[in-house]
Each structure stands twice: as C-alpha cells, then as structure tokens.
Coordinates of C-alpha atoms and ligand atoms in Angstrom, one line a residue:
M1 CA 106.7 116.0 90.4
C2 CA 105.0 119.5 90.1
G3 CA 101.3 119.7 90.8
I4 CA 98.7 122.3 90.0
V5 CA 95.4 123.3 91.6
G6 CA 93.1 126.2 90.6
I7 CA 89.7 127.1 92.0
I8 CA 87.2 129.7 91.0
G9 CA 84.0 130.0 93.1
K10 CA 81.8 132.2 95.2
K11 CA 83.4 131.4 98.6
Q12 CA 87.0 131.7 100.0
V13 CA 89.2 129.2 98.2
T14 CA 92.5 129.2 100.1
S15 CA 91.8 126.3 102.4
E16 CA 90.4 124.2 99.6
I17 CA 93.5 124.9 97.5
L18 CA 95.7 123.9 100.5
N19 CA 93.8 120.6 100.9
S20 CA 94.2 119.8 97.3
L21 CA 97.9 120.6 97.5
K22 CA 98.1 118.1 100.3
K23 CA 96.6 115.5 98.0
L24 CA 99.4 116.2 95.5
E25 CA 102.2 115.7 98.1
Y26 CA 102.5 112.1 97.0
R27 CA 104.0 113.2 93.7
G28 CA 107.2 114.4 95.4
Y29 CA 108.1 118.1 95.5
D30 CA 110.4 120.6 97.2
S31 CA 108.4 123.8 97.6
A32 CA 104.8 125.1 97.5
G33 CA 102.8 128.2 97.0
I34 CA 99.4 129.8 96.5
A35 CA 98.2 133.0 94.8
T36 CA 94.7 134.4 95.2
L37 CA 93.0 137.5 93.7
N38 CA 91.2 139.8 96.0
N39 CA 90.0 143.4 95.4
G40 CA 92.0 143.7 92.2
E41 CA 95.2 142.5 93.9
I42 CA 97.2 139.3 93.5
N43 CA 98.4 137.9 96.8
E44 CA 101.2 135.4 96.6
V45 CA 102.5 133.2 99.4
K46 CA 105.2 130.5 98.8
C47 CA 107.9 128.6 100.6
E48 CA 110.6 126.1 100.3
G49 CA 109.7 122.7 101.9
R50 CA 106.4 121.0 102.6
V51 CA 102.8 122.2 102.4
D52 CA 102.7 122.3 106.2
V53 CA 105.2 125.2 106.1
L54 CA 103.0 126.9 103.5
E55 CA 100.0 126.4 105.8
K56 CA 101.8 128.1 108.7
N57 CA 102.9 131.0 106.5
L58 CA 99.3 131.4 105.3
L59 CA 98.1 132.0 108.8
K60 CA 100.3 135.1 108.9
L61 CA 99.4 136.6 105.6
D62 CA 96.1 137.6 103.8
T63 CA 95.3 135.3 101.0
S64 CA 91.5 135.7 100.9
G65 CA 89.7 135.6 97.6
N66 CA 87.3 133.4 95.7
I67 CA 89.7 132.7 92.9
G68 CA 93.2 131.2 93.3
I69 CA 95.9 128.9 92.1
G70 CA 98.3 126.6 94.0
H71 CA 101.4 124.6 93.2
V72 CA 103.8 122.1 94.5
R73 CA 107.2 122.3 92.7
W74 CA 109.8 119.7 91.8
A75 CA 112.8 121.7 90.8
T76 CA 114.0 121.6 87.2
H77 CA 115.3 125.2 86.5
G78 CA 116.7 126.7 89.6
A79 CA 117.3 125.2 93.1
P80 CA 114.4 124.6 95.5
S81 CA 113.9 127.9 97.3
N82 CA 111.2 130.5 98.2
V83 CA 111.9 132.6 95.2
N84 CA 111.8 129.7 92.7
A85 CA 108.6 128.3 94.2
H86 CA 105.4 128.9 92.1
P87 CA 103.2 130.9 91.6
H88 CA 105.3 133.5 89.8
S89 CA 103.5 136.8 89.4
S90 CA 103.7 140.3 87.9
N91 CA 101.3 143.1 88.7
E92 CA 98.9 141.7 86.0
V93 CA 99.1 137.9 86.2
S94 CA 100.1 135.0 88.4
V95 CA 101.2 131.7 86.9
V96 CA 101.7 128.1 88.0
H97 CA 103.5 125.8 85.6
N98 CA 104.4 122.1 85.2
G99 CA 106.9 121.1 82.5
I100 CA 109.9 122.8 81.0
I101 CA 110.1 125.8 78.7
E102 CA 113.0 124.8 76.5
N103 CA 113.5 128.3 74.8
S104 CA 113.2 130.2 78.1
T105 CA 116.8 131.5 77.9
L106 CA 116.1 133.2 74.5
L107 CA 112.7 134.5 75.6
K108 CA 114.3 135.9 78.8
K109 CA 116.9 137.8 76.9
D110 CA 114.2 139.5 74.9
L111 CA 112.1 140.3 77.9
I112 CA 115.1 141.8 79.8
K113 CA 115.7 144.1 76.9
K114 CA 112.0 145.2 77.2
G115 CA 112.7 146.1 80.8
Y116 CA 111.4 143.1 82.8
N117 CA 113.3 142.2 86.0
F118 CA 113.5 138.5 86.7
K119 CA 113.4 137.5 90.3
S120 CA 113.8 133.7 90.0
Q121 CA 116.0 131.2 88.1
T122 CA 113.0 129.4 86.8
D123 CA 111.9 129.0 83.2
T124 CA 108.3 129.7 84.3
E125 CA 108.9 133.4 84.9
V126 CA 109.1 134.1 81.1
I127 CA 105.5 133.1 80.8
V128 CA 104.5 135.7 83.4
Y129 CA 106.2 138.6 81.5
L130 CA 105.3 137.4 78.1
V131 CA 101.6 137.4 78.9
S132 CA 101.9 140.7 80.8
E133 CA 103.5 142.2 77.6
Y134 CA 100.8 140.9 75.3
L135 CA 98.1 142.1 77.7
K136 CA 99.2 145.6 76.9
K137 CA 97.9 145.2 73.3
Y138 CA 95.5 142.3 73.3
K139 CA 92.4 141.1 75.1
I140 CA 92.8 138.2 77.5
K141 CA 92.2 135.3 75.1
D142 CA 94.4 136.7 72.4
A143 CA 97.1 137.7 74.8
V144 CA 97.2 134.1 76.1
M145 CA 97.2 132.6 72.7
K146 CA 100.1 134.9 71.6
M147 CA 102.0 133.9 74.7
L148 CA 101.5 130.2 74.1
S149 CA 102.6 130.5 70.5
N150 CA 106.0 131.6 71.8
L151 CA 106.6 128.6 74.1
Q152 CA 108.7 125.6 73.1
G153 CA 108.8 122.6 75.4
S154 CA 106.1 121.3 77.7
Y155 CA 103.6 122.9 80.0
A156 CA 100.5 122.6 82.0
L157 CA 99.5 126.1 83.1
G158 CA 97.1 127.7 85.5
M159 CA 96.8 131.6 85.4
I160 CA 94.9 134.3 87.2
F161 CA 94.7 137.9 86.1
K162 CA 94.4 141.1 88.1
D163 CA 92.0 142.8 85.6
Y164 CA 89.9 139.7 85.0
P165 CA 88.6 138.7 88.5
N166 CA 86.1 136.2 87.1
L167 CA 88.3 133.7 85.4
I168 CA 91.2 131.2 85.5
I169 CA 92.9 130.1 82.3
G170 CA 94.5 126.7 81.9
A171 CA 96.6 125.4 79.0
R172 CA 98.3 122.2 78.1
R173 CA 101.1 120.9 75.9
G174 CA 103.0 117.8 77.0
S175 CA 102.0 117.9 80.7
P176 CA 98.6 116.7 81.8
L177 CA 95.8 119.0 82.9
A178 CA 92.3 118.3 84.1
V179 CA 89.2 120.5 84.7
G180 CA 86.7 119.7 87.4
Y181 CA 83.1 120.8 87.8
G182 CA 81.4 121.7 91.1
P183 CA 78.2 123.5 92.2
G184 CA 78.9 127.2 91.6
E185 CA 82.6 126.6 91.3
N186 CA 85.1 125.0 88.9
Y187 CA 88.6 123.6 89.2
L188 CA 91.8 123.1 87.5
G189 CA 94.2 120.3 88.4
S190 CA 97.3 118.6 87.2
D191 CA 95.5 115.3 87.7
S192 CA 92.1 114.1 88.8
Y193 CA 93.4 113.0 92.2
A194 CA 94.0 116.7 93.1
L195 CA 90.3 117.4 92.5
K196 CA 88.8 114.2 93.9
S197 CA 87.9 115.7 97.2
M198 CA 85.9 118.4 95.5
T199 CA 84.3 116.7 92.4
N200 CA 84.1 113.5 90.5
K201 CA 83.1 115.3 87.2
I202 CA 86.2 115.8 85.1
S203 CA 87.3 116.7 81.6
Y204 CA 90.9 116.4 80.3
L205 CA 92.7 118.9 78.0
N206 CA 94.5 117.5 75.0
D207 CA 97.8 118.9 73.8
G208 CA 97.5 122.4 72.4
E209 CA 94.2 123.1 74.0
F210 CA 93.4 125.8 76.6
C211 CA 90.4 126.5 78.8
I212 CA 88.7 129.5 80.5
L213 CA 87.0 128.7 83.8
N214 CA 84.3 130.9 85.3
N215 CA 82.5 129.9 88.5
D216 CA 79.5 128.8 86.5
Q217 CA 81.0 127.6 83.2
V218 CA 84.1 126.3 81.5
E219 CA 85.0 126.9 77.8
F220 CA 87.5 124.9 75.9
F221 CA 89.5 126.0 72.9
D222 CA 91.9 124.4 70.4
E223 CA 95.2 125.9 69.4
Q224 CA 93.6 128.2 66.9
G225 CA 91.2 129.5 69.4
S226 CA 88.1 127.8 68.1
K227 CA 85.7 126.6 70.7
I228 CA 85.5 122.8 71.3
N229 CA 83.3 120.5 73.2
K230 CA 84.6 118.2 75.9
K231 CA 83.3 115.0 77.4
I232 CA 82.6 115.1 81.1
L233 CA 83.7 111.9 82.8
T234 CA 82.5 110.6 86.1
L235 CA 85.3 109.2 88.3
S236 CA 84.9 106.2 90.4
S237 CA 85.3 106.6 94.1
D238 CA 88.2 104.7 95.7
E239 CA 88.7 106.9 98.8
K240 CA 89.8 104.1 101.1
N241 CA 92.9 103.6 98.9
Y242 CA 94.1 107.1 99.7
D243 CA 94.3 106.3 103.4
K244 CA 97.2 104.6 105.2
G245 CA 94.8 102.9 107.6
D246 CA 96.9 101.3 110.4
Y247 CA 100.1 101.4 108.4
K248 CA 103.0 103.8 109.1
H249 CA 103.6 104.2 105.4
F250 CA 101.7 103.8 102.1
M251 CA 104.5 101.7 100.8
A252 CA 104.0 99.1 103.6
K253 CA 100.3 99.1 102.9
E254 CA 100.8 98.8 99.2
I255 CA 103.2 95.8 99.6
D256 CA 100.7 94.0 101.8
E257 CA 97.8 94.8 99.4
Q258 CA 99.5 92.7 96.7
P259 CA 97.5 89.4 97.3
N260 CA 94.3 91.5 96.8
V261 CA 95.7 93.3 93.8
I262 CA 96.5 90.0 92.1
N263 CA 93.1 88.6 93.0
N264 CA 91.3 91.6 91.5
C265 CA 93.3 91.6 88.4
V266 CA 92.9 87.9 87.9
N267 CA 89.1 88.3 88.4
E268 CA 89.1 91.0 85.8
Y269 CA 90.9 89.0 83.1
I270 CA 90.1 85.4 83.9
D271 CA 86.8 83.8 83.1
K272 CA 86.7 81.4 86.0
I273 CA 83.8 79.3 84.6
N274 CA 85.5 78.6 81.3
N275 CA 89.0 78.8 82.7
D276 CA 89.9 81.2 79.9
I277 CA 91.4 84.6 79.5
N278 CA 89.1 87.5 78.7
I279 CA 90.8 90.2 76.7
F280 CA 87.8 91.7 75.0
N281 CA 88.0 94.0 71.9
F282 CA 91.7 93.3 71.2
P283 CA 91.7 95.4 68.1
W284 CA 94.2 93.4 65.9
N285 CA 94.3 90.0 64.4
E286 CA 97.3 88.2 66.0
K287 CA 98.3 87.1 62.5
D288 CA 99.0 90.7 61.7
I289 CA 101.6 91.0 64.5
R290 CA 105.1 89.7 64.1
N291 CA 107.1 91.8 66.5
I292 CA 106.3 93.2 69.9
T293 CA 108.2 96.2 71.4
L294 CA 107.7 96.9 75.1
I295 CA 108.5 100.3 76.4
G296 CA 108.6 101.9 79.9
C297 CA 110.7 103.7 82.4
G298 CA 112.2 102.7 85.8
T299 CA 110.2 99.9 87.4
A300 CA 107.8 99.7 84.4
Y301 CA 110.8 99.0 82.2
H302 CA 111.8 96.1 84.5
S303 CA 108.3 94.6 84.1
C304 CA 108.9 94.8 80.3
L305 CA 112.2 92.9 80.7
V306 CA 110.5 90.1 82.6
A307 CA 107.8 89.9 79.9
K308 CA 110.4 89.5 77.2
Y309 CA 111.4 86.1 78.7
W310 CA 107.8 85.0 78.9
L311 CA 106.9 86.1 75.4
E312 CA 110.0 84.5 73.9
E313 CA 109.3 81.3 75.7
L314 CA 105.6 81.1 74.9
T315 CA 105.2 82.8 71.5
D316 CA 107.0 83.2 68.2
F317 CA 107.0 87.0 68.2
E318 CA 110.2 88.9 67.9
I319 CA 110.5 90.8 71.2
S320 CA 112.4 93.9 72.0
V321 CA 112.3 96.1 75.1
D322 CA 113.1 99.8 75.3
I323 CA 113.6 102.5 77.8
A324 CA 111.2 105.3 76.7
S325 CA 113.7 108.1 77.0
E326 CA 116.1 106.3 74.6
F327 CA 113.4 105.1 72.2
R328 CA 111.9 108.5 71.6
Y329 CA 115.1 110.0 70.2
R330 CA 116.5 106.9 68.3
K331 CA 116.1 106.3 64.6
N332 CA 113.4 103.6 64.9
K333 CA 112.4 101.4 62.1
F334 CA 108.6 101.5 62.3
K335 CA 107.0 98.4 60.8
N336 CA 103.3 97.7 60.4
E337 CA 103.6 94.2 61.9
T338 CA 104.9 95.6 65.2
L339 CA 102.7 96.0 68.3
Y340 CA 104.0 98.6 70.7
I341 CA 103.1 98.1 74.3
F342 CA 103.6 100.9 76.8
L343 CA 103.9 100.3 80.5
S344 CA 103.2 103.0 83.0
Q345 CA 101.7 103.0 86.5
S346 CA 100.7 106.7 86.4
G347 CA 100.0 106.8 82.7
E348 CA 101.5 110.3 82.7
T349 CA 105.3 109.7 82.4
A350 CA 106.5 112.3 79.9
D351 CA 109.1 110.0 78.2
T352 CA 106.7 107.1 77.8
F353 CA 103.9 109.4 76.5
A354 CA 106.4 110.9 74.0
A355 CA 107.4 107.4 72.8
L356 CA 103.7 106.5 72.4
D357 CA 103.0 109.8 70.6
L358 CA 105.8 109.0 68.2
C359 CA 104.4 105.5 67.5
K360 CA 100.9 107.0 66.9
K361 CA 102.3 109.6 64.5
N362 CA 103.9 106.7 62.6
N363 CA 100.5 104.9 62.5
M364 CA 101.7 102.0 64.7
K365 CA 99.5 99.6 66.7
T366 CA 99.7 100.9 70.3
C367 CA 98.6 99.2 73.5
A368 CA 98.9 100.8 77.0
I369 CA 99.1 98.8 80.3
V370 CA 98.4 101.4 82.9
N371 CA 97.1 101.7 86.5
V372 CA 95.4 105.1 86.0
I373 CA 92.8 104.6 83.4
E374 CA 91.9 108.3 83.0
S375 CA 95.6 109.0 82.3
S376 CA 97.1 110.6 79.2
I377 CA 98.8 107.4 78.0
A378 CA 95.5 105.4 78.4
R379 CA 93.6 108.1 76.4
E380 CA 96.2 108.2 73.7
A381 CA 96.8 104.4 73.0
N382 CA 94.7 102.4 70.6
F383 CA 94.0 99.8 73.2
V384 CA 94.2 99.8 77.0
L385 CA 94.7 97.0 79.5
P386 CA 94.3 98.3 83.1
T387 CA 96.3 96.8 85.9
H388 CA 93.4 97.3 88.5
C389 CA 95.8 97.9 91.4
G390 CA 94.0 100.9 92.9
P391 CA 95.9 104.1 93.5
E392 CA 99.6 103.7 94.4
I393 CA 100.7 106.6 96.6
G394 CA 104.2 105.6 97.7
V395 CA 106.8 107.0 95.3
A396 CA 108.5 103.6 95.1
S397 CA 106.4 101.4 92.9
T398 CA 105.5 98.0 94.4
K399 CA 102.0 96.8 93.8
A400 CA 101.9 98.4 90.4
F401 CA 105.0 96.4 89.4
L402 CA 103.2 93.2 90.3
G403 CA 100.1 94.4 88.5
Q404 CA 102.2 95.2 85.4
M405 CA 103.9 91.8 85.3
L406 CA 100.5 90.1 85.9
V407 CA 98.8 91.8 82.9
L408 CA 101.9 91.2 80.7
Y409 CA 101.8 87.5 81.7
I410 CA 98.1 87.2 81.1
L411 CA 98.5 88.8 77.7
T412 CA 101.4 86.5 76.9
L413 CA 99.3 83.4 77.7
K414 CA 96.4 84.7 75.6
L415 CA 98.7 85.4 72.6
S416 CA 100.4 82.1 73.0
F417 CA 97.1 80.3 72.9
L418 CA 95.8 82.4 70.0
T419 CA 98.9 81.7 68.0
K420 CA 98.8 78.0 68.8
N421 CA 102.1 78.1 70.6
I422 CA 100.7 76.4 73.7
E423 CA 98.6 73.3 74.0
Q424 CA 95.2 73.7 75.5
K425 CA 96.0 71.5 78.5
L426 CA 99.0 73.5 79.5
Y427 CA 97.2 76.8 78.8
K428 CA 94.5 75.8 81.2
E429 CA 97.0 74.6 83.8
K430 CA 98.8 77.9 83.7
I431 CA 95.5 79.7 84.2
K432 CA 94.7 77.5 87.1
D433 CA 98.1 78.4 88.7
L434 CA 97.4 82.0 88.2
K435 CA 94.2 81.7 90.1
N436 CA 96.2 80.6 93.1
L437 CA 99.0 83.1 92.8
H438 CA 97.5 85.5 95.4
N439 CA 97.7 82.8 98.1
K440 CA 101.4 82.2 97.3
V441 CA 102.1 85.9 97.5
K442 CA 100.2 86.1 100.8
N443 CA 102.3 83.3 102.3
T444 CA 105.5 84.8 101.0
L445 CA 104.6 88.1 102.8
L446 CA 104.8 86.1 106.0
L447 CA 108.6 86.1 105.7
E448 CA 108.5 89.7 107.0
N449 CA 110.3 89.0 110.3
K450 CA 113.2 87.2 108.7
I451 CA 113.6 90.0 106.2
N452 CA 113.4 92.6 108.9
S453 CA 116.3 90.9 110.7
V454 CA 118.6 90.7 107.7
A455 CA 117.8 94.3 106.7
N456 CA 120.4 95.7 109.3
V457 CA 123.2 94.4 107.2
F458 CA 121.9 96.2 104.1
S459 CA 121.1 99.5 105.8
D460 CA 124.7 99.6 107.0
A461 CA 126.3 98.7 103.7
K462 CA 128.2 101.1 101.4
G463 CA 127.0 99.2 98.4
C464 CA 125.5 95.9 97.4
M465 CA 124.7 93.7 94.4
F466 CA 121.6 91.9 93.3
L467 CA 122.3 88.9 91.0
G468 CA 120.0 86.7 89.0
R469 CA 119.6 84.9 85.6
G470 CA 116.6 84.5 83.3
T471 CA 113.5 86.3 84.7
S472 CA 115.4 86.7 88.0
F473 CA 117.8 89.1 86.3
P474 CA 115.2 91.9 85.8
I475 CA 113.9 91.1 89.3
A476 CA 117.5 91.7 90.5
L477 CA 117.4 95.1 88.7
E478 CA 114.1 96.0 90.4
G479 CA 115.4 94.9 93.8
A480 CA 118.5 97.2 93.3
L481 CA 116.3 100.1 92.2
K482 CA 114.1 99.7 95.2
L483 CA 117.0 99.7 97.6
K484 CA 118.6 102.7 95.9
E485 CA 115.6 104.9 95.9
L486 CA 114.5 104.2 99.5
S487 CA 117.8 103.6 101.3
Y488 CA 120.1 105.8 99.2
I489 CA 122.6 102.8 99.1
H490 CA 124.4 102.2 95.9
A491 CA 123.0 99.0 94.6
E492 CA 123.5 97.2 91.3
G493 CA 121.4 94.6 89.6
Y494 CA 123.5 92.3 87.4
P495 CA 123.0 89.1 85.4
A496 CA 124.8 86.5 87.6
G497 CA 126.7 85.1 84.6
E498 CA 128.2 88.5 83.8
M499 CA 130.0 89.0 87.1
K500 CA 133.3 87.4 85.9
H501 CA 133.4 90.0 83.0
G502 CA 134.1 92.9 85.3
P503 CA 132.0 93.5 88.4
L504 CA 133.6 90.7 90.3
A505 CA 136.4 93.3 91.0
L506 CA 133.9 95.1 93.2
I507 CA 133.5 92.2 95.6
E508 CA 135.3 92.6 98.9
D509 CA 135.1 91.0 102.3
G510 CA 131.7 91.4 103.8
M511 CA 130.0 93.0 100.8
P512 CA 126.3 92.1 100.8
V513 CA 125.2 90.3 97.7
I514 CA 121.6 89.1 97.1
V515 CA 121.5 86.1 94.8
L516 CA 118.1 85.2 93.3
A517 CA 118.3 81.5 92.5
P518 CA 114.9 80.0 92.3
R519 CA 114.7 76.3 91.3
D520 CA 114.2 77.0 87.6
N521 CA 116.3 76.1 84.5
Y522 CA 119.1 78.5 85.6
Y523 CA 119.3 77.3 89.1
K524 CA 122.6 75.3 88.9
K525 CA 124.3 78.0 86.9
T526 CA 123.3 80.7 89.3
I527 CA 124.5 78.7 92.3
S528 CA 127.9 78.4 90.6
N529 CA 128.0 82.2 90.1
M530 CA 127.0 82.6 93.7
Q531 CA 130.0 80.4 94.8
E532 CA 132.3 82.7 92.8
V533 CA 131.2 85.7 94.8
I534 CA 131.3 83.8 98.1
A535 CA 134.9 82.8 97.3
R536 CA 135.8 86.5 97.1
G537 CA 134.3 87.3 100.5
A538 CA 130.7 88.4 99.7
K539 CA 128.1 88.1 102.4
V540 CA 125.4 86.3 100.4
L541 CA 121.7 86.4 101.0
L542 CA 120.3 83.7 98.9
I543 CA 116.6 84.0 97.8
T544 CA 115.2 80.8 96.4
N545 CA 111.9 79.0 96.5
K546 CA 110.9 76.2 98.8
S547 CA 112.0 72.7 97.7
E548 CA 112.7 69.3 99.1
D549 CA 116.2 69.5 97.9
D550 CA 118.8 71.2 100.0
V551 CA 121.0 73.9 98.4
F552 CA 124.5 72.5 97.9
S553 CA 126.7 75.4 98.7
E554 CA 128.6 76.4 101.8
N555 CA 129.2 79.7 103.4
I556 CA 125.9 81.3 102.5
W557 CA 125.2 84.0 105.0
E558 CA 121.4 83.7 105.0
T559 CA 118.7 82.0 102.9
I560 CA 115.1 83.1 102.4
E561 CA 112.7 80.7 100.8
V562 CA 109.7 82.1 99.0
E563 CA 106.7 79.9 98.1
T564 CA 107.1 77.6 95.2
A565 CA 105.2 77.9 91.9
N566 CA 105.5 77.1 88.2
N567 CA 108.6 78.8 86.8
D568 CA 106.6 81.5 85.0
L569 CA 105.3 82.8 88.4
L570 CA 108.5 82.9 90.3
P571 CA 109.3 86.5 89.5
F572 CA 106.1 87.6 91.4
L573 CA 107.3 85.7 94.5
L574 CA 110.9 86.7 94.4
T575 CA 109.9 90.4 94.2
I576 CA 108.2 90.3 97.7
P577 CA 111.3 89.9 99.9
L578 CA 113.2 92.6 97.8
Q579 CA 110.4 95.1 98.4
K580 CA 110.4 94.4 102.1
L581 CA 114.1 94.5 102.3
A582 CA 114.2 98.0 100.8
Y583 CA 111.4 99.1 103.1
F584 CA 113.0 97.8 106.3
S585 CA 116.5 99.2 105.3
A586 CA 115.1 102.6 104.8
L587 CA 113.0 102.4 108.0
K588 CA 116.1 101.6 110.0
K589 CA 117.8 104.6 108.5
G590 CA 114.9 106.8 109.3
Y591 CA 114.3 108.0 105.7
D592 CA 111.1 109.4 104.2
I593 CA 109.9 106.1 102.8
D594 CA 106.8 107.4 100.9
K595 CA 108.6 110.4 99.5
P596 CA 112.3 109.6 98.9
R597 CA 114.6 112.6 98.3
N598 CA 114.8 114.0 94.7
L599 CA 112.1 111.7 93.4
A600 CA 108.6 112.1 92.2
K601 CA 105.7 109.8 91.7
S602 CA 104.5 111.1 88.4
V603 CA 107.5 112.1 86.2
T604 CA 105.9 114.6 83.9
V605 CA 109.1 116.2 82.6
E606 CA 111.6 114.5 80.4
Ligands
LIG1 O1 104.3 106.0 86.3 P1 105.3 105.1 85.6 O2 105.1 103.7 85.8 O3 105.4 105.5 84.1 O4 106.7 105.6 86.2 C1 107.9 105.1 85.7 C2 109.0 105.3 86.7 O5 109.2 106.7 86.9 C3 108.7 104.6 88.0 O6 108.5 103.2 87.9 C4 109.9 104.8 89.0 O7 111.0 104.1 88.5 C5 109.5 104.3 90.4 N1 109.8 105.4 91.3 C6 110.2 103.1 90.8 O8 109.9 102.7 92.1

C-alpha cells in the first residue's frame, strides 16, 4: 500500500529518499515519485511502475535539494499512471498522501470554480490546491490547519512548500505516520521501517496531529494547533530479517523460518522451569469476562476462526469472530463483559484499527495480537500480546499466521487454566507439547520435494477447492487464500460437510481438491466427504498426519502426511504444505511471489 518518505537536512536528499522508497516496496505499489525543493523551485519526478524505473528517470532530471518527499502509490482513485503518481504539486506546494479523501469530489468542484486545473484523477490533488488557496491568506501553519479542517476520510501527509525552504509538514488522520530524528536532519515516514536505515529514534503521530520538521528540530501540534510533546522511542535492530539471504524470495525464507518463530514465541510466553504460561500484566480479572470477540482481516481473520474452536473446547466463554470491515459498520451490542481481541500482523490495517477504535470509544476491553509492536493497533489497544515473528516482508502472510495462531493458543490455554476448565495435569501436558512444536514444524517442512512435485497440477488448474472440518476448515480457507493471492487461481475453502449443499455441482473430472483430514475427531466424517468428491471425478490431494492406520479410501490421487501431534496443534502442521503448495504453484507460473499483483502488505485504506 502507499508509502511516504520525507527528509530535511543539510546535504542532498534524493538518493536517501530513493533508498527508503526501496524499503517500502514490500508494501505493494504501482507507481512512485519524488519531489525536492531547490533554489525556490519544486522539482517533481514520477513514474508508473517500480522504484527502479524512477531511479533511471532521476538520472536524466535534476532533483537536487536538501529537502524532499517521496512516495510509492497503490491506486485507489485513478488508475496507476505517471500523472496519478505522487507527489502532486502546484507552484507553491508538493504533497504525498496515503489514505482516501472521501469528500474530494465536492472539494474538487469548488476548487475548479476558483480556477484550479486538475491534472490527475486522484483525490490527493484537492489537498494541493486547497493549501495553495489558503496560503494566499494565511501563514503556513494556519493555512495547513485550514486545509486539514476541510478533509473528510483518512490521510497521512507529507508536504514541502516553495516559500518555506526550511520545513516539511506531516499530518495524520487514520493512516499511520512516523517522524525520525537524525544528526542535522529529520525524517517523515509512513512506517518506522522506511526510516530504519537512517535512524532508530522515532516518534509516532496520533490521529488529528500534525508536525513541522526542520533540519534541527521537530514540533508536534494537536488538531487545535497547540504544541504537544512526544515520546522518542528507540527501535530495536533486526536488520538480518530484511535480507533474503540465500533465498530467492522472502516468502520462501519466511516459511522456513517458522520453526524458529515458534521457538522464539514459546520462549517468550512459556516459563520453562515452572512449565507455565507467562502472560504478565493481563489487565482484567478473568471473572469479569464472559464473551470474547476476535476480529481481523484476511489471514488474521483465519487465525481468529481457528482460535474459536480452541476457545470453545477449552473455556466457557461465548466466542464470536468477525471480519473487521463488517464489524465496524454493524450495529454492535457492546457489553462490559466482552473482551475484544484484534489480530493484525502489521498492526496498521485500517479496518482492524477502525474496529478497535470503535471498541475503545465504547469503553470496551481491548487486546491486540500484533507482529509490529510499534504499530498503531498496538499503541491503541489496552493490552498487547506480540507474536515475536520478526519482520514479514512477503505480501502473503505465512510466519505471521503461525505466530498469530500460537499466541491465540497460548492465551486459550492460560484462560482455560485460570477459569479452571482444564486440569493441571492436562494443562502441563499441553504446554510440554507446545515446547516440541517447532521440531514437528521443522520435520513437516522436509515434505518440500513432494509438495513441489504435486504443485504442477495446481498451477495448471482453472480452479480448485480446499476442504476441511473443525480447525481444518479455517486452515482450508487459509490454503485457498494463499493459492489465490500467489497463483491467481480461483480457489475456495469450504467446510467438507457443506459440499453436498451446493458446491458439489462444481466438481468435474480432474478438478484438484485438497482435503485436510487429520486423525482428529472429524477424521471419519471428512474421509466420507472426500469419497463424495472422488466419486464425482475430483483429483484429490489428501493431507493428513502420520499414523499407523492406513487411510481406507480408494482413488486418492496423492497423500501428504505431516507430523503427528495432539489435536490442538494439527492446524500448525497442516498449514505448512499449503503454504509451500501456493509458493511452488506461483513459482512454476513465474509470478511475482513477494509482491502479487493488486495486493499490498499493509492495507492502510478501507
Ligand atoms: O497486517 P494484517 O495482519 O492486519 O493484514 C490483514 C490482511 O490484509 C492480510 O492477512 C492479507 O490477507 C494477507 N495478504 C494474506 O496473505
């Protein structure tokens, strides 16, 4: 999704902006641009396509200057093109914007009447002319505040001004924005990752705030224009995670990192000496909680669905699961005894943030399970449980999904124990099993060659289905999502028992169907459902776990056996072949695995 960089210093800034834009490429984008200010003139260079193209264009044009802004755009208003790429500039001001200005059509009409000529189809251009208009009457700070007061929707903004060569202004509502501090220079970024190569000293803007950056100081203001103080945070260094190492793709690396991710997370949450779960400072008494609502989007939503089965099995809480973009606009019945848990890898997903914000405004108990601990969602929630996965760069979420499930499972066990729904002996056994999970994942990853060989069938398919029951149903949804987003093949995840209520009509000779049938309580039922699709011509890849018992079914095309574990842990193991399958299918098709078309890593618009 769109990314912002701004630098003000004493030396030339173009190449540093370009480097930071390269860091933001992982977010997914379709065009890029830079504007600098030099000798009282704004120089703007932009292009459709990748930052490499921008870099080539920059060689031909002059963009010197010690103050500048840069942007990678993920199209919302107006197709990806040179003219719609950011920055957008007038003679007076140049603007980069993340988010969506919802009243842009109305504002545009007004500005056209005032004589402004719009060049692009973007919503952002209204910001340029609005602020240019106010600059005719007001000084810079007031002009910006007037402009901001006209905007409805969401924005993170970076702006430079022809007549103010010593400052960059940033503003935030709904879309994240960070400020970085360096020696003799200061930075603006849509996330701390964009700034990491330059500084580890960061502050974050909250909604409604804006900031003025000079090369030697940064001032922050609230919506009314009063000065405010900001904490400066020091970021940890995890540079090695931003490198592909010997891997061809981040996704392949991130899949293979999963045994370590599990080990790290288990080490963070499990007290190995007492064989107990450490969740310190849980701010509520479990007796005050009767319901739990889990909320997320995409893959994070799937982890919520898996957790519903665990929580229902191991606790007495009423559990509901919601897609953030639906939750935020529904008429919700907020109850004091509900705990709302928000799942998000990035911690910046606009819909999830809005759902959290709504719960906060209704004084609900809110807990965030995030991978990025400096993120907006982490900062907003009452309580945070980090997944400790390290940065996930591939747009398709893999290790973060396992991390989300792991933290949800650990929380489930803890709540189960605290509410006396599990006996101490079983609780301790389950913790012991958790401590060995990383080895089971490691061994399951060894199935790579077999998965690679079956992937041909899937990469050639027009469409395919993923079936499962119990916790394997959300894993089927996740498997289908991974195949869709990477291989652009139509894939559906379905509860195996639902096929006869309609989707069986889709099955035709040779259609690939992946059946997840681990040896859990649903096993026999799922095998019967599998026979129904085989009888109608489906080419079935059965994924189960190792067992001494043979599978009693004929005409299965291929079988993959993951490691075996207690039933609760099977979702972790079943996920591995599905991730690899999506990876190899996309690899065979030659697609851009880390940056699939039309998608973004951090979805900061609704
Ligand atoms: O950062 P989040 O976990 O909040 O992101 C939610 C979804 O956008 C994300 O999981 C998306 O579905 C992934 N691309 C799936 O691989």
